[in-house]
Every structure is written in C-alpha cells, then in structure tokens.
Amino acid sequence: MSTIKACIFDLDGVIVDTAVYHYKAWKRLANELGFDFTEHDNEQLKGVSRVRSLEIILQIGGITKTPAEQEELATRKNNWYVDMINQMTPAEILPGAKEFLETCRAAGIKTALGSASKNSGTILNKINMAGLFDAIIDGNHVSKAKPDPEVFLKGAEAVGVTPAECVVFEDAIAGVEAAINGGMKVVGIGSPDVLGRANLVVSGLDKMTLEKLGKL
Ligand code: BG6
Ligand code: MG
C-alpha cells in the first residue's frame, strides 16, 4: 500500500500547455522593444516567475529598465497573456490530466495545485477543473519562487499532510528541485534527459497510474 496521501500538481506544462501563450506575449513585448525572442530562449522561462522572466528577456535584448518601467512592461505582457488564456477551453487540458486527478480523488488521495502563476484561477475556471483541487496555491500566495519549496510546502499544509506523504508533478527543472528541497517525491513530466533528478519521469499524466504512484 502506498503511503502517498496527496498529489501536488504544477499547472503550466502539466495540466495545460500555456507555454505557447507566454511565448507569444513575451515575443510581442521583445519585438516592441526592438529585438527578437526565439522559442529556444523561451525554454529558459519555464517554471520561472513573471518578474524573473522579464529580467531574463531584458538581458537577452541587452536592455536596462528602471523598476517602474519593468512593472509597466510586465503588466503589458500580462494583459496580452490574459486576453489569450481567456479564450481557453477544456479541449486544452493535456491528455490524462483530468482523469488522473479524478482517479486520485476516488482513491482518497488529496489533490493540490502548486503553481508559480498568478493567473491559475482564470485558467482553472476556463478549463473547468477548479473543483478537482482540494487546495490551490499559486503565485499570489508565495513570496519565494521555485526552486524554493514554499509553494509545495504550503500545498501540503493546506491539505493536512506531511511533505514525505506528497508527490509533486512537475515539467520544469526548477520545480523538480523545489519538490526535492521540500522533502517530497517528484514525478517529472517530460524527458528523462532534462528531469533526471525526479524519482520517475513520464511523458504525460496519461502515462500515470495509482500503481506507479504506490511504487515511488
Ligand atoms: C509558470 C510558468 O507556471 O508561471 C512560467 O511556467 C510563468 O512561464 C509563471 O512565467 C508566472 O506566470 P504568470 O501567469 O503569473 O505570469
Ligand atoms: Mg510548469
């Protein structure tokens, strides 16, 4: 029998693929500032907070901005991003994500969201999945970004379990490190080449089962 009492899920790249929307909005901002931002550059932003993402982009463009200007730029990007996520539908849920959450809940395992995004509420409402989480912890509730474990520790606390009883599902290296730093087991969603420090790596939640969870 598994000792796992809670599963904590990252949002972007695990439940939905919003990286493409983040990319379009950041690229538009970079272009307005007079430089290009490639899909390759975008990889660096996965799991990274909005503020840190902007710092990376300004560095790529070789541009310096005051804190007030940076705030305005981040807001401009976020407005474009919000316009795009407001168009999302349940069709954009990644394969197996909804089913695996339902399987966990039916087995008595608590479910929590642990995301860096401040837009997770909008996305979960658009894809009709807000009701599948016992707790939702996101960028609005934390002060320290992944790889700090704050977001996952708050998730564990919110559902009343210890870190050792949790499994985190993550697609970003910073997120895998955050789970390890929090003393939790972690399943990487993606490639073993990138997420090798996870206890198990699968290509998506459609490949996850309670049996695999029990063996962690
Ligand atoms: C993470 C994404 O989930 O959220 C990052 O992987 C993003 O790419 C971060 O920068 C913050 O998102 P938001 O919605 O608060 O700008
Ligand atoms: Mg992610």
CSV table of C-alpha atoms and ligand atoms in Angstrom, one decimal:
chain,number,residue,atom,x,y,z
A,1,MET,CA,0.0,0.0,0.0
A,2,SER,CA,1.2,3.4,-0.9
A,3,THR,CA,1.9,6.0,1.9
A,4,ILE,CA,1.2,8.8,-0.6
A,5,LYS,CA,-1.7,10.9,0.8
A,6,ALA,CA,-1.5,13.9,-1.5
A,7,CYS,CA,-0.6,14.8,-5.1
A,8,ILE,CA,0.5,18.3,-5.9
A,9,PHE,CA,0.4,19.4,-9.5
A,10,ASP,CA,2.2,22.2,-11.3
A,11,LEU,CA,-0.2,23.9,-13.8
A,12,ASP,CA,1.7,25.1,-16.9
A,13,GLY,CA,3.1,22.1,-18.8
A,14,VAL,CA,1.4,19.5,-16.5
A,15,ILE,CA,-2.3,20.2,-16.7
A,16,VAL,CA,-2.3,22.6,-19.7
A,17,ASP,CA,0.2,23.8,-22.1
A,18,THR,CA,0.2,27.6,-21.7
A,19,ALA,CA,3.9,28.0,-22.6
A,20,VAL,CA,2.9,28.9,-26.1
A,21,TYR,CA,0.8,31.8,-24.9
A,22,HIS,CA,3.5,33.0,-22.6
A,23,TYR,CA,5.9,32.8,-25.6
A,24,LYS,CA,3.6,34.8,-27.9
A,25,ALA,CA,3.2,37.6,-25.3
A,26,TRP,CA,6.9,37.8,-24.4
A,27,LYS,CA,7.8,37.8,-28.1
A,28,ARG,CA,5.4,40.6,-28.8
A,29,LEU,CA,7.0,42.6,-25.9
A,30,ALA,CA,10.6,41.9,-27.1
A,31,ASN,CA,9.6,42.9,-30.7
A,32,GLU,CA,8.1,46.2,-29.4
A,33,LEU,CA,11.4,46.8,-27.6
A,34,GLY,CA,13.3,46.2,-30.8
A,35,PHE,CA,14.8,42.7,-30.6
A,36,ASP,CA,13.7,39.1,-31.2
A,37,PHE,CA,12.9,36.4,-28.7
A,38,THR,CA,13.1,32.8,-30.0
A,39,GLU,CA,11.3,29.6,-29.0
A,40,HIS,CA,14.7,28.3,-27.9
A,41,ASP,CA,15.0,31.4,-25.5
A,42,ASN,CA,11.5,30.6,-24.2
A,43,GLU,CA,12.7,27.3,-22.6
A,44,GLN,CA,14.6,29.4,-20.0
A,45,LEU,CA,11.3,30.8,-18.8
A,46,LYS,CA,9.5,27.5,-17.9
A,47,GLY,CA,8.5,27.5,-14.2
A,48,VAL,CA,10.1,30.9,-13.7
A,49,SER,CA,8.2,33.8,-12.2
A,50,ARG,CA,6.9,36.7,-14.3
A,51,VAL,CA,9.3,39.2,-12.7
A,52,ARG,CA,12.3,36.9,-13.3
A,53,SER,CA,11.1,36.1,-16.8
A,54,LEU,CA,11.2,39.8,-17.7
A,55,GLU,CA,14.7,40.1,-16.2
A,56,ILE,CA,15.9,37.3,-18.5
A,57,ILE,CA,14.2,38.8,-21.6
A,58,LEU,CA,15.7,42.3,-20.9
A,59,GLN,CA,19.1,40.6,-20.5
A,60,ILE,CA,18.7,38.8,-23.9
A,61,GLY,CA,17.9,42.2,-25.5
A,62,GLY,CA,20.7,43.9,-23.7
A,63,ILE,CA,18.3,46.4,-22.3
A,64,THR,CA,18.2,48.1,-18.8
A,65,LYS,CA,14.9,49.4,-17.4
A,66,THR,CA,14.0,51.1,-14.1
A,67,PRO,CA,11.9,49.2,-11.6
A,68,ALA,CA,8.8,51.3,-12.6
A,69,GLU,CA,9.4,50.7,-16.3
A,70,GLN,CA,9.8,46.9,-15.6
A,71,GLU,CA,6.5,46.9,-13.8
A,72,GLU,CA,4.8,48.6,-16.7
A,73,LEU,CA,6.4,46.1,-19.2
A,74,ALA,CA,5.3,43.0,-17.1
A,75,THR,CA,1.8,44.4,-16.9
A,76,ARG,CA,1.7,45.0,-20.6
A,77,LYS,CA,2.8,41.4,-21.3
A,78,ASN,CA,0.3,40.0,-18.7
A,79,ASN,CA,-2.6,41.9,-20.3
A,80,TRP,CA,-1.9,40.2,-23.7
A,81,TYR,CA,-1.4,36.8,-21.9
A,82,VAL,CA,-4.7,37.2,-20.1
A,83,ASP,CA,-6.5,38.0,-23.4
A,84,MET,CA,-5.2,34.7,-24.7
A,85,ILE,CA,-6.0,32.5,-21.7
A,86,ASN,CA,-9.5,34.0,-21.5
A,87,GLN,CA,-10.1,32.1,-24.8
A,88,MET,CA,-9.0,28.7,-23.4
A,89,THR,CA,-11.5,25.8,-23.3
A,90,PRO,CA,-11.5,22.3,-21.6
A,91,ALA,CA,-10.2,21.0,-25.0
A,92,GLU,CA,-6.8,22.3,-24.0
A,93,ILE,CA,-6.4,20.1,-20.9
A,94,LEU,CA,-3.4,17.9,-21.5
A,95,PRO,CA,-4.1,14.1,-22.2
A,96,GLY,CA,-4.9,12.2,-19.0
A,97,ALA,CA,-4.7,15.2,-16.6
A,98,LYS,CA,-8.3,15.4,-15.6
A,99,GLU,CA,-8.7,11.6,-15.5
A,100,PHE,CA,-5.6,11.2,-13.2
A,101,LEU,CA,-6.9,13.8,-10.8
A,102,GLU,CA,-10.3,12.0,-10.7
A,103,THR,CA,-8.5,8.7,-10.1
A,104,CYS,CA,-6.5,10.2,-7.2
A,105,ARG,CA,-9.6,11.7,-5.6
A,106,ALA,CA,-11.6,8.5,-5.9
A,107,ALA,CA,-8.7,6.7,-4.1
A,108,GLY,CA,-8.9,9.2,-1.2
A,109,ILE,CA,-5.7,11.0,-2.2
A,110,LYS,CA,-5.8,14.8,-1.7
A,111,THR,CA,-5.1,17.0,-4.7
A,112,ALA,CA,-3.5,20.4,-4.7
A,113,LEU,CA,-2.2,22.9,-7.2
A,114,GLY,CA,1.3,24.3,-6.8
A,115,SER,CA,1.9,26.9,-9.5
A,116,ALA,CA,4.1,30.0,-9.9
A,117,SER,CA,1.4,31.6,-12.0
A,118,LYS,CA,-0.8,34.4,-10.7
A,119,ASN,CA,-3.3,33.5,-13.4
A,120,SER,CA,-4.0,30.0,-12.3
A,121,GLY,CA,-7.6,30.8,-11.1
A,122,THR,CA,-8.5,32.1,-14.6
A,123,ILE,CA,-7.0,29.1,-16.3
A,124,LEU,CA,-8.7,26.5,-14.0
A,125,ASN,CA,-12.1,28.2,-14.4
A,126,LYS,CA,-11.7,28.3,-18.2
A,127,ILE,CA,-10.9,24.6,-18.3
A,128,ASN,CA,-13.5,23.6,-15.7
A,129,MET,CA,-11.0,22.0,-13.3
A,130,ALA,CA,-11.0,24.3,-10.3
A,131,GLY,CA,-13.3,21.8,-8.4
A,132,LEU,CA,-10.8,19.0,-8.7
A,133,PHE,CA,-8.4,20.5,-6.3
A,134,ASP,CA,-8.6,20.4,-2.5
A,135,ALA,CA,-6.2,23.4,-2.3
A,136,ILE,CA,-5.0,25.9,-4.8
A,137,ILE,CA,-1.6,27.6,-4.0
A,138,ASP,CA,-0.2,29.8,-6.7
A,139,GLY,CA,2.0,32.9,-7.4
A,140,ASN,CA,-0.5,35.0,-5.3
A,141,HIS,CA,0.3,33.0,-2.2
A,142,VAL,CA,4.1,32.8,-2.2
A,143,SER,CA,7.0,35.1,-1.9
A,144,LYS,CA,9.8,32.7,-2.9
A,145,ALA,CA,9.9,31.2,-6.4
A,146,LYS,CA,10.8,27.6,-7.3
A,147,PRO,CA,13.3,26.0,-6.7
A,148,ASP,CA,12.3,27.3,-3.2
A,149,PRO,CA,9.8,24.7,-1.9
A,150,GLU,CA,7.4,27.3,-0.4
A,151,VAL,CA,4.6,26.7,-2.9
A,152,PHE,CA,4.6,22.9,-2.4
A,153,LEU,CA,5.0,23.1,1.4
A,154,LYS,CA,2.0,25.5,1.6
A,155,GLY,CA,0.1,23.0,-0.6
A,156,ALA,CA,0.9,20.1,1.7
A,157,GLU,CA,-0.1,22.1,4.8
A,158,ALA,CA,-3.4,23.2,3.1
A,159,VAL,CA,-4.4,19.6,2.6
A,160,GLY,CA,-3.1,18.5,6.0
A,161,VAL,CA,-0.3,16.1,5.1
A,162,THR,CA,3.4,16.0,5.7
A,163,PRO,CA,5.9,16.6,2.9
A,164,ALA,CA,7.0,12.9,2.9
A,165,GLU,CA,3.4,11.9,2.1
A,166,CYS,CA,3.3,14.1,-1.0
A,167,VAL,CA,4.2,13.5,-4.7
A,168,VAL,CA,4.8,16.6,-6.9
A,169,PHE,CA,4.2,16.5,-10.6
A,170,GLU,CA,6.4,19.0,-12.5
A,171,ASP,CA,7.6,19.7,-16.0
A,172,ALA,CA,10.4,22.3,-15.1
A,173,ILE,CA,13.8,21.7,-13.6
A,174,ALA,CA,13.2,24.5,-11.0
A,175,GLY,CA,10.0,22.7,-10.0
A,176,VAL,CA,11.7,19.3,-9.6
A,177,GLU,CA,14.3,20.9,-7.5
A,178,ALA,CA,11.7,22.7,-5.4
A,179,ALA,CA,10.0,19.4,-4.6
A,180,ILE,CA,13.3,17.7,-3.6
A,181,ASN,CA,14.1,20.8,-1.5
A,182,GLY,CA,10.8,20.3,0.2
A,183,GLY,CA,11.4,16.7,1.1
A,184,MET,CA,8.8,15.4,-1.4
A,185,LYS,CA,8.8,12.7,-4.0
A,186,VAL,CA,8.6,14.1,-7.6
A,187,VAL,CA,7.4,12.8,-10.9
A,188,GLY,CA,8.8,14.6,-13.9
A,189,ILE,CA,6.5,15.3,-16.8
A,190,GLY,CA,8.7,15.4,-19.9
A,191,SER,CA,12.1,14.0,-20.8
A,192,PRO,CA,14.4,12.0,-18.5
A,193,ASP,CA,17.3,13.9,-20.1
A,194,VAL,CA,16.1,17.1,-18.6
A,195,LEU,CA,14.3,15.9,-15.5
A,196,GLY,CA,16.7,13.2,-14.4
A,197,ARG,CA,16.6,14.2,-10.7
A,198,ALA,CA,12.9,13.2,-10.4
A,199,ASN,CA,12.0,9.8,-8.8
A,200,LEU,CA,10.2,8.9,-12.0
A,201,VAL,CA,9.7,10.6,-15.4
A,202,VAL,CA,6.7,10.1,-17.6
A,203,SER,CA,5.7,11.8,-20.9
A,204,GLY,CA,2.4,13.0,-19.5
A,205,LEU,CA,-0.3,12.3,-16.9
A,206,ASP,CA,-1.9,9.9,-19.4
A,207,LYS,CA,1.0,7.6,-18.5
A,208,MET,CA,0.5,7.8,-14.7
A,209,THR,CA,-1.3,5.2,-12.6
A,210,LEU,CA,-2.0,4.5,-9.0
A,211,GLU,CA,0.3,1.5,-9.2
A,212,LYS,CA,3.2,3.7,-10.3
A,213,LEU,CA,2.3,6.2,-7.5
A,214,GLY,CA,2.4,3.3,-5.0
A,215,LYS,CA,5.9,2.3,-6.1
A,216,LEU,CA,7.5,5.7,-5.6
B,1,BG6,C1,4.7,29.4,-14.5
B,1,BG6,C2,5.2,29.3,-16.0
B,1,BG6,O1,3.8,28.4,-14.3
B,1,BG6,O2,4.1,30.6,-14.2
B,1,BG6,C3,6.1,30.5,-16.2
B,1,BG6,O3,5.8,28.1,-16.2
B,1,BG6,C4,5.4,31.8,-15.8
B,1,BG6,O4,6.5,30.5,-17.6
B,1,BG6,C5,5.0,31.8,-14.4
B,1,BG6,O5,6.3,32.9,-16.0
B,1,BG6,C6,4.3,33.0,-13.9
B,1,BG6,O6,3.0,33.1,-14.6
B,1,BG6,P1,2.1,34.4,-14.6
B,1,BG6,O7,0.8,33.8,-15.1
B,1,BG6,O8,1.9,34.8,-13.1
B,1,BG6,O9,2.7,35.4,-15.4
B,2,MG,MG,5.4,24.1,-15.4
